[in-house]
Amino acid sequence: MVTVRAQAHTLEAVTAGMILLASVVFALQVTAVTPLSASTSSQHIENQQQSSAVGVLDTARETGALKAAVVHWDDTNGTLHGVSAGAYTTDAEVNETRLGRMLLDTFQSRGVAFNVYVTYTGDTGTVARERFIYRGEPSDNAATATTSLALYDDDPLYDANGTATDTTVNGSSTYGNFVPSRSDTGLYNVVRVEVVVWRM
C-alpha cells in the first residue's frame, strides 16, 4: 500500500514537473515574438547605421573630404556647386563632393537614405542649422552622427571639380550667406556636420 502511494506521489511530482517545464517552454516561445524583440532588432539596425555614419565622417575628416565638402561653394552664384537655388542639394550625386560619394557608396546599395546638415553659431550667438544634402524627411528610427570642423579665414573655396581656388571663405562675397564669420581672430567659424540616416 505504501509502495503504491509512493509511486502515486512520484507520478504526481513528475507530471507537475512536466507541466511546469511545458509552461516555461510556452512562455519562452511567446516572448520570442513580442514587440520587445522587434524593438531590440530595430535598435540593432539603428546602431549599425549610426556606426557606419560615424565611420564615414571620421574617414572624411581624416582625408580632408569633410572640409572640402563644406567649402564646395560657387562664389559667383552663391550656392553649392551644381545647385540652381538655395544652399543645399537634394541629390548627393549632384553635390559631387567626396563626402557625397562616400555616403552614396556606404548607404545607397543598402536601401538607407541620408541627410547632411551644417550647424554653426552666428555672429549674434544664435545657432543655425542649414541643409547641405537633403533627401527627405527622416523616419522616427533615424540614427545620427556628428562631428565638429574648424574653418579658418584662409581656407580656400573649392570649385566644381573639387580643386582649391584662390578665393578664401573670408574673402568670398557670398559664402557668409551659408556659414557666416564668427570672429576676427583668424578662426572663421566652427561648424558641426551632422549625418542623419534611416532605412527607406
mmCIF file of C-alpha atoms in Angstrom:
data_model
loop_
_atom_site.group_PDB
_atom_site.id
_atom_site.type_symbol
_atom_site.label_atom_id
_atom_site.label_comp_id
_atom_site.label_asym_id
_atom_site.label_seq_id
_atom_site.Cartn_x
_atom_site.Cartn_y
_atom_site.Cartn_z
ATOM 1 C CA MET A 1 0.000 0.000 0.000
ATOM 2 C CA VAL A 2 2.894 2.322 0.931
ATOM 3 C CA THR A 3 4.635 1.472 -2.320
ATOM 4 C CA VAL A 4 1.525 2.302 -4.350
ATOM 5 C CA ARG A 5 1.193 5.661 -2.545
ATOM 6 C CA ALA A 6 4.886 6.433 -3.066
ATOM 7 C CA GLN A 7 4.560 5.618 -6.749
ATOM 8 C CA ALA A 8 1.471 7.828 -6.977
ATOM 9 C CA HIS A 9 3.304 10.722 -5.337
ATOM 10 C CA THR A 10 6.282 10.225 -7.648
ATOM 11 C CA LEU A 11 3.978 10.179 -10.668
ATOM 12 C CA GLU A 12 2.287 13.368 -9.487
ATOM 13 C CA ALA A 13 5.676 15.050 -8.990
ATOM 14 C CA VAL A 14 6.825 14.028 -12.469
ATOM 15 C CA THR A 15 3.548 15.215 -14.011
ATOM 16 C CA ALA A 16 3.765 18.528 -12.161
ATOM 17 C CA GLY A 17 7.365 18.942 -13.321
ATOM 18 C CA MET A 18 6.391 18.250 -16.933
ATOM 19 C CA ILE A 19 3.540 20.775 -16.739
ATOM 20 C CA LEU A 20 5.900 23.374 -15.271
ATOM 21 C CA LEU A 21 8.501 22.692 -17.962
ATOM 22 C CA ALA A 22 5.861 22.915 -20.702
ATOM 23 C CA SER A 23 4.693 26.243 -19.258
ATOM 24 C CA VAL A 24 8.226 27.639 -19.305
ATOM 25 C CA VAL A 25 8.788 26.486 -22.912
ATOM 26 C CA PHE A 26 5.465 28.017 -23.966
ATOM 27 C CA ALA A 27 6.306 31.290 -22.222
ATOM 28 C CA LEU A 28 9.677 31.473 -23.963
ATOM 29 C CA GLN A 29 8.086 30.859 -27.352
ATOM 30 C CA VAL A 30 5.545 33.612 -26.757
ATOM 31 C CA THR A 31 8.281 36.005 -25.606
ATOM 32 C CA ALA A 32 10.266 35.361 -28.773
ATOM 33 C CA VAL A 33 7.672 37.133 -30.904
ATOM 34 C CA THR A 34 6.786 40.043 -28.664
ATOM 35 C CA PRO A 35 7.245 43.680 -29.756
ATOM 36 C CA LEU A 36 10.234 43.895 -27.418
ATOM 37 C CA SER A 37 12.256 41.679 -29.723
ATOM 38 C CA ALA A 38 11.256 43.725 -32.758
ATOM 39 C CA SER A 39 12.337 46.834 -30.887
ATOM 40 C CA THR A 40 15.656 45.238 -29.983
ATOM 41 C CA SER A 41 16.203 44.249 -33.613
ATOM 42 C CA SER A 42 15.315 47.755 -34.776
ATOM 43 C CA GLN A 43 17.741 49.247 -32.250
ATOM 44 C CA HIS A 44 20.479 46.945 -33.505
ATOM 45 C CA ILE A 45 19.917 48.176 -37.076
ATOM 46 C CA GLU A 46 19.945 51.807 -35.920
ATOM 47 C CA ASN A 47 23.223 51.194 -34.076
ATOM 48 C CA GLN A 48 24.765 49.672 -37.200
ATOM 49 C CA GLN A 49 23.640 52.623 -39.326
ATOM 50 C CA GLN A 50 24.976 55.099 -36.785
ATOM 51 C CA SER A 51 28.326 53.289 -36.652
ATOM 52 C CA SER A 52 28.548 53.417 -40.436
ATOM 53 C CA ALA A 53 27.758 57.156 -40.460
ATOM 54 C CA VAL A 54 30.395 57.786 -37.770
ATOM 55 C CA GLY A 55 32.887 55.826 -39.864
ATOM 56 C CA VAL A 56 32.163 57.908 -42.961
ATOM 57 C CA LEU A 57 32.517 61.177 -41.035
ATOM 58 C CA ASP A 58 35.778 60.055 -39.409
ATOM 59 C CA THR A 59 37.248 58.990 -42.742
ATOM 60 C CA ALA A 60 36.072 62.176 -44.461
ATOM 61 C CA ARG A 61 37.613 64.269 -41.711
ATOM 62 C CA GLU A 62 40.962 62.439 -41.831
ATOM 63 C CA THR A 63 41.231 62.651 -45.628
ATOM 64 C CA GLY A 64 40.164 66.297 -45.907
ATOM 65 C CA ALA A 65 36.952 65.357 -47.710
ATOM 66 C CA LEU A 66 34.810 66.841 -44.939
ATOM 67 C CA LYS A 67 36.253 70.341 -45.156
ATOM 68 C CA ALA A 68 36.354 70.165 -48.952
ATOM 69 C CA ALA A 69 32.615 69.441 -48.929
ATOM 70 C CA VAL A 70 31.737 72.307 -46.593
ATOM 71 C CA VAL A 71 33.643 74.800 -48.795
ATOM 72 C CA HIS A 72 32.393 73.314 -52.118
ATOM 73 C CA TRP A 73 30.965 76.722 -52.903
ATOM 74 C CA ASP A 74 30.222 78.643 -56.095
ATOM 75 C CA ASP A 75 31.050 82.201 -55.054
ATOM 76 C CA THR A 76 29.578 83.711 -58.221
ATOM 77 C CA ASN A 77 26.134 82.139 -57.850
ATOM 78 C CA GLY A 78 26.149 81.993 -54.056
ATOM 79 C CA THR A 79 25.301 78.296 -53.858
ATOM 80 C CA LEU A 80 26.895 74.901 -53.618
ATOM 81 C CA HIS A 81 28.239 73.829 -56.984
ATOM 82 C CA GLY A 82 25.607 72.207 -59.182
ATOM 83 C CA VAL A 83 22.681 73.687 -57.265
ATOM 84 C CA SER A 84 20.494 76.202 -59.060
ATOM 85 C CA ALA A 85 18.958 77.792 -55.984
ATOM 86 C CA GLY A 86 19.377 77.603 -52.250
ATOM 87 C CA ALA A 87 22.354 76.347 -50.295
ATOM 88 C CA TYR A 88 21.595 72.636 -50.338
ATOM 89 C CA THR A 89 21.107 69.842 -52.830
ATOM 90 C CA THR A 90 18.546 67.048 -52.820
ATOM 91 C CA ASP A 91 20.916 64.707 -54.608
ATOM 92 C CA ALA A 92 24.347 63.687 -53.337
ATOM 93 C CA GLU A 93 25.379 62.852 -56.911
ATOM 94 C CA VAL A 94 24.714 66.445 -57.955
ATOM 95 C CA ASN A 95 26.717 67.610 -54.949
ATOM 96 C CA GLU A 96 29.767 65.863 -56.442
ATOM 97 C CA THR A 97 31.874 66.025 -53.310
ATOM 98 C CA ARG A 98 33.976 63.189 -51.970
ATOM 99 C CA LEU A 99 31.778 63.225 -48.869
ATOM 100 C CA GLY A 100 28.657 62.833 -51.011
ATOM 101 C CA ARG A 101 30.192 59.928 -52.936
ATOM 102 C CA MET A 102 31.327 58.248 -49.709
ATOM 103 C CA LEU A 103 27.802 58.446 -48.319
ATOM 104 C CA LEU A 104 26.309 57.077 -51.546
ATOM 105 C CA ASP A 105 28.803 54.201 -51.633
ATOM 106 C CA THR A 106 28.119 53.357 -47.991
ATOM 107 C CA PHE A 107 24.333 53.631 -47.828
ATOM 108 C CA GLN A 108 22.565 53.645 -51.192
ATOM 109 C CA SER A 109 23.037 49.952 -52.018
ATOM 110 C CA ARG A 110 21.758 49.045 -48.535
ATOM 111 C CA GLY A 111 18.496 50.948 -49.016
ATOM 112 C CA VAL A 112 19.456 53.581 -46.443
ATOM 113 C CA ALA A 113 18.665 57.262 -47.002
ATOM 114 C CA PHE A 114 20.663 60.122 -45.523
ATOM 115 C CA ASN A 115 20.595 63.862 -44.940
ATOM 116 C CA VAL A 116 23.552 66.081 -44.148
ATOM 117 C CA TYR A 117 23.227 69.292 -42.135
ATOM 118 C CA VAL A 118 25.716 72.008 -41.218
ATOM 119 C CA THR A 119 25.152 73.746 -37.887
ATOM 120 C CA TYR A 120 27.001 76.889 -36.803
ATOM 121 C CA THR A 121 26.811 79.771 -34.348
ATOM 122 C CA GLY A 122 26.106 83.134 -35.963
ATOM 123 C CA ASP A 123 27.639 86.486 -35.035
ATOM 124 C CA THR A 124 24.695 87.205 -32.717
ATOM 125 C CA GLY A 125 25.227 83.952 -30.833
ATOM 126 C CA THR A 126 22.228 82.195 -32.358
ATOM 127 C CA VAL A 127 22.634 78.639 -33.610
ATOM 128 C CA ALA A 128 21.503 77.897 -37.160
ATOM 129 C CA ARG A 129 21.138 74.559 -38.924
ATOM 130 C CA GLU A 130 21.470 74.532 -42.709
ATOM 131 C CA ARG A 131 20.593 71.693 -45.055
ATOM 132 C CA PHE A 132 23.607 70.528 -47.028
ATOM 133 C CA ILE A 133 22.335 67.337 -48.665
ATOM 134 C CA TYR A 134 18.620 66.743 -48.156
ATOM 135 C CA ARG A 135 16.980 63.545 -49.380
ATOM 136 C CA GLY A 136 13.695 63.557 -47.484
ATOM 137 C CA GLU A 137 12.079 63.533 -44.081
ATOM 138 C CA PRO A 138 13.825 61.078 -41.735
ATOM 139 C CA SER A 139 11.779 58.291 -40.157
ATOM 140 C CA ASP A 140 11.232 58.006 -36.405
ATOM 141 C CA ASN A 141 14.011 55.419 -36.109
ATOM 142 C CA ALA A 142 16.688 57.533 -37.798
ATOM 143 C CA ALA A 143 20.228 57.494 -36.416
ATOM 144 C CA THR A 144 22.536 60.496 -36.182
ATOM 145 C CA ALA A 145 26.299 61.010 -36.282
ATOM 146 C CA THR A 146 28.028 64.373 -35.824
ATOM 147 C CA THR A 147 31.489 65.881 -35.866
ATOM 148 C CA SER A 148 32.885 69.389 -35.474
ATOM 149 C CA LEU A 149 35.055 71.169 -38.016
ATOM 150 C CA ALA A 150 37.018 74.399 -37.687
ATOM 151 C CA LEU A 151 37.020 76.778 -40.646
ATOM 152 C CA TYR A 152 39.780 79.373 -40.856
ATOM 153 C CA ASP A 153 39.757 82.693 -42.700
ATOM 154 C CA ASP A 154 42.343 81.495 -45.219
ATOM 155 C CA ASP A 155 40.631 78.179 -46.049
ATOM 156 C CA PRO A 156 40.035 78.194 -49.822
ATOM 157 C CA LEU A 157 36.724 77.586 -51.520
ATOM 158 C CA TYR A 158 36.663 74.574 -53.833
ATOM 159 C CA ASP A 159 35.500 74.581 -57.438
ATOM 160 C CA ALA A 160 33.073 72.151 -59.069
ATOM 161 C CA ASN A 161 35.912 69.696 -59.750
ATOM 162 C CA GLY A 162 36.966 69.609 -56.098
ATOM 163 C CA THR A 163 40.050 71.789 -56.601
ATOM 164 C CA ALA A 164 41.015 74.606 -54.252
ATOM 165 C CA THR A 165 40.508 78.101 -55.698
ATOM 166 C CA ASP A 166 42.210 81.412 -54.935
ATOM 167 C CA THR A 167 39.122 82.662 -53.086
ATOM 168 C CA THR A 168 39.067 82.098 -49.337
ATOM 169 C CA VAL A 169 35.995 81.694 -47.134
ATOM 170 C CA ASN A 170 36.670 85.086 -45.567
ATOM 171 C CA GLY A 171 37.372 86.703 -48.933
ATOM 172 C CA SER A 172 34.206 85.333 -50.528
ATOM 173 C CA SER A 173 31.360 87.733 -51.262
ATOM 174 C CA THR A 174 28.668 85.077 -50.772
ATOM 175 C CA TYR A 175 29.971 82.252 -48.548
ATOM 176 C CA GLY A 176 28.869 84.184 -45.488
ATOM 177 C CA ASN A 177 25.266 83.580 -46.582
ATOM 178 C CA PHE A 178 25.862 79.883 -45.943
ATOM 179 C CA VAL A 179 28.248 79.997 -42.971
ATOM 180 C CA PRO A 180 28.971 83.484 -41.580
ATOM 181 C CA SER A 181 32.228 84.578 -39.993
ATOM 182 C CA ARG A 182 32.152 84.257 -36.224
ATOM 183 C CA SER A 183 35.245 86.229 -35.205
ATOM 184 C CA ASP A 184 38.186 88.278 -36.468
ATOM 185 C CA THR A 185 40.867 86.095 -34.870
ATOM 186 C CA GLY A 186 41.665 84.034 -37.957
ATOM 187 C CA LEU A 187 39.180 81.353 -36.918
ATOM 188 C CA TYR A 188 36.294 81.873 -39.330
ATOM 189 C CA ASN A 189 33.761 79.638 -37.557
ATOM 190 C CA VAL A 190 33.336 76.184 -36.076
ATOM 191 C CA VAL A 191 30.661 74.130 -37.763
ATOM 192 C CA ARG A 192 29.057 70.866 -36.775
ATOM 193 C CA VAL A 193 28.426 68.433 -39.610
ATOM 194 C CA GLU A 194 25.520 66.109 -38.895
ATOM 195 C CA VAL A 195 24.602 62.997 -40.892
ATOM 196 C CA VAL A 196 21.120 61.543 -40.342
ATOM 197 C CA VAL A 197 20.481 58.043 -41.751
ATOM 198 C CA TRP A 198 17.363 55.901 -41.912
ATOM 199 C CA ARG A 199 16.093 52.843 -43.750
ATOM 200 C CA MET A 200 13.914 53.647 -46.757
#
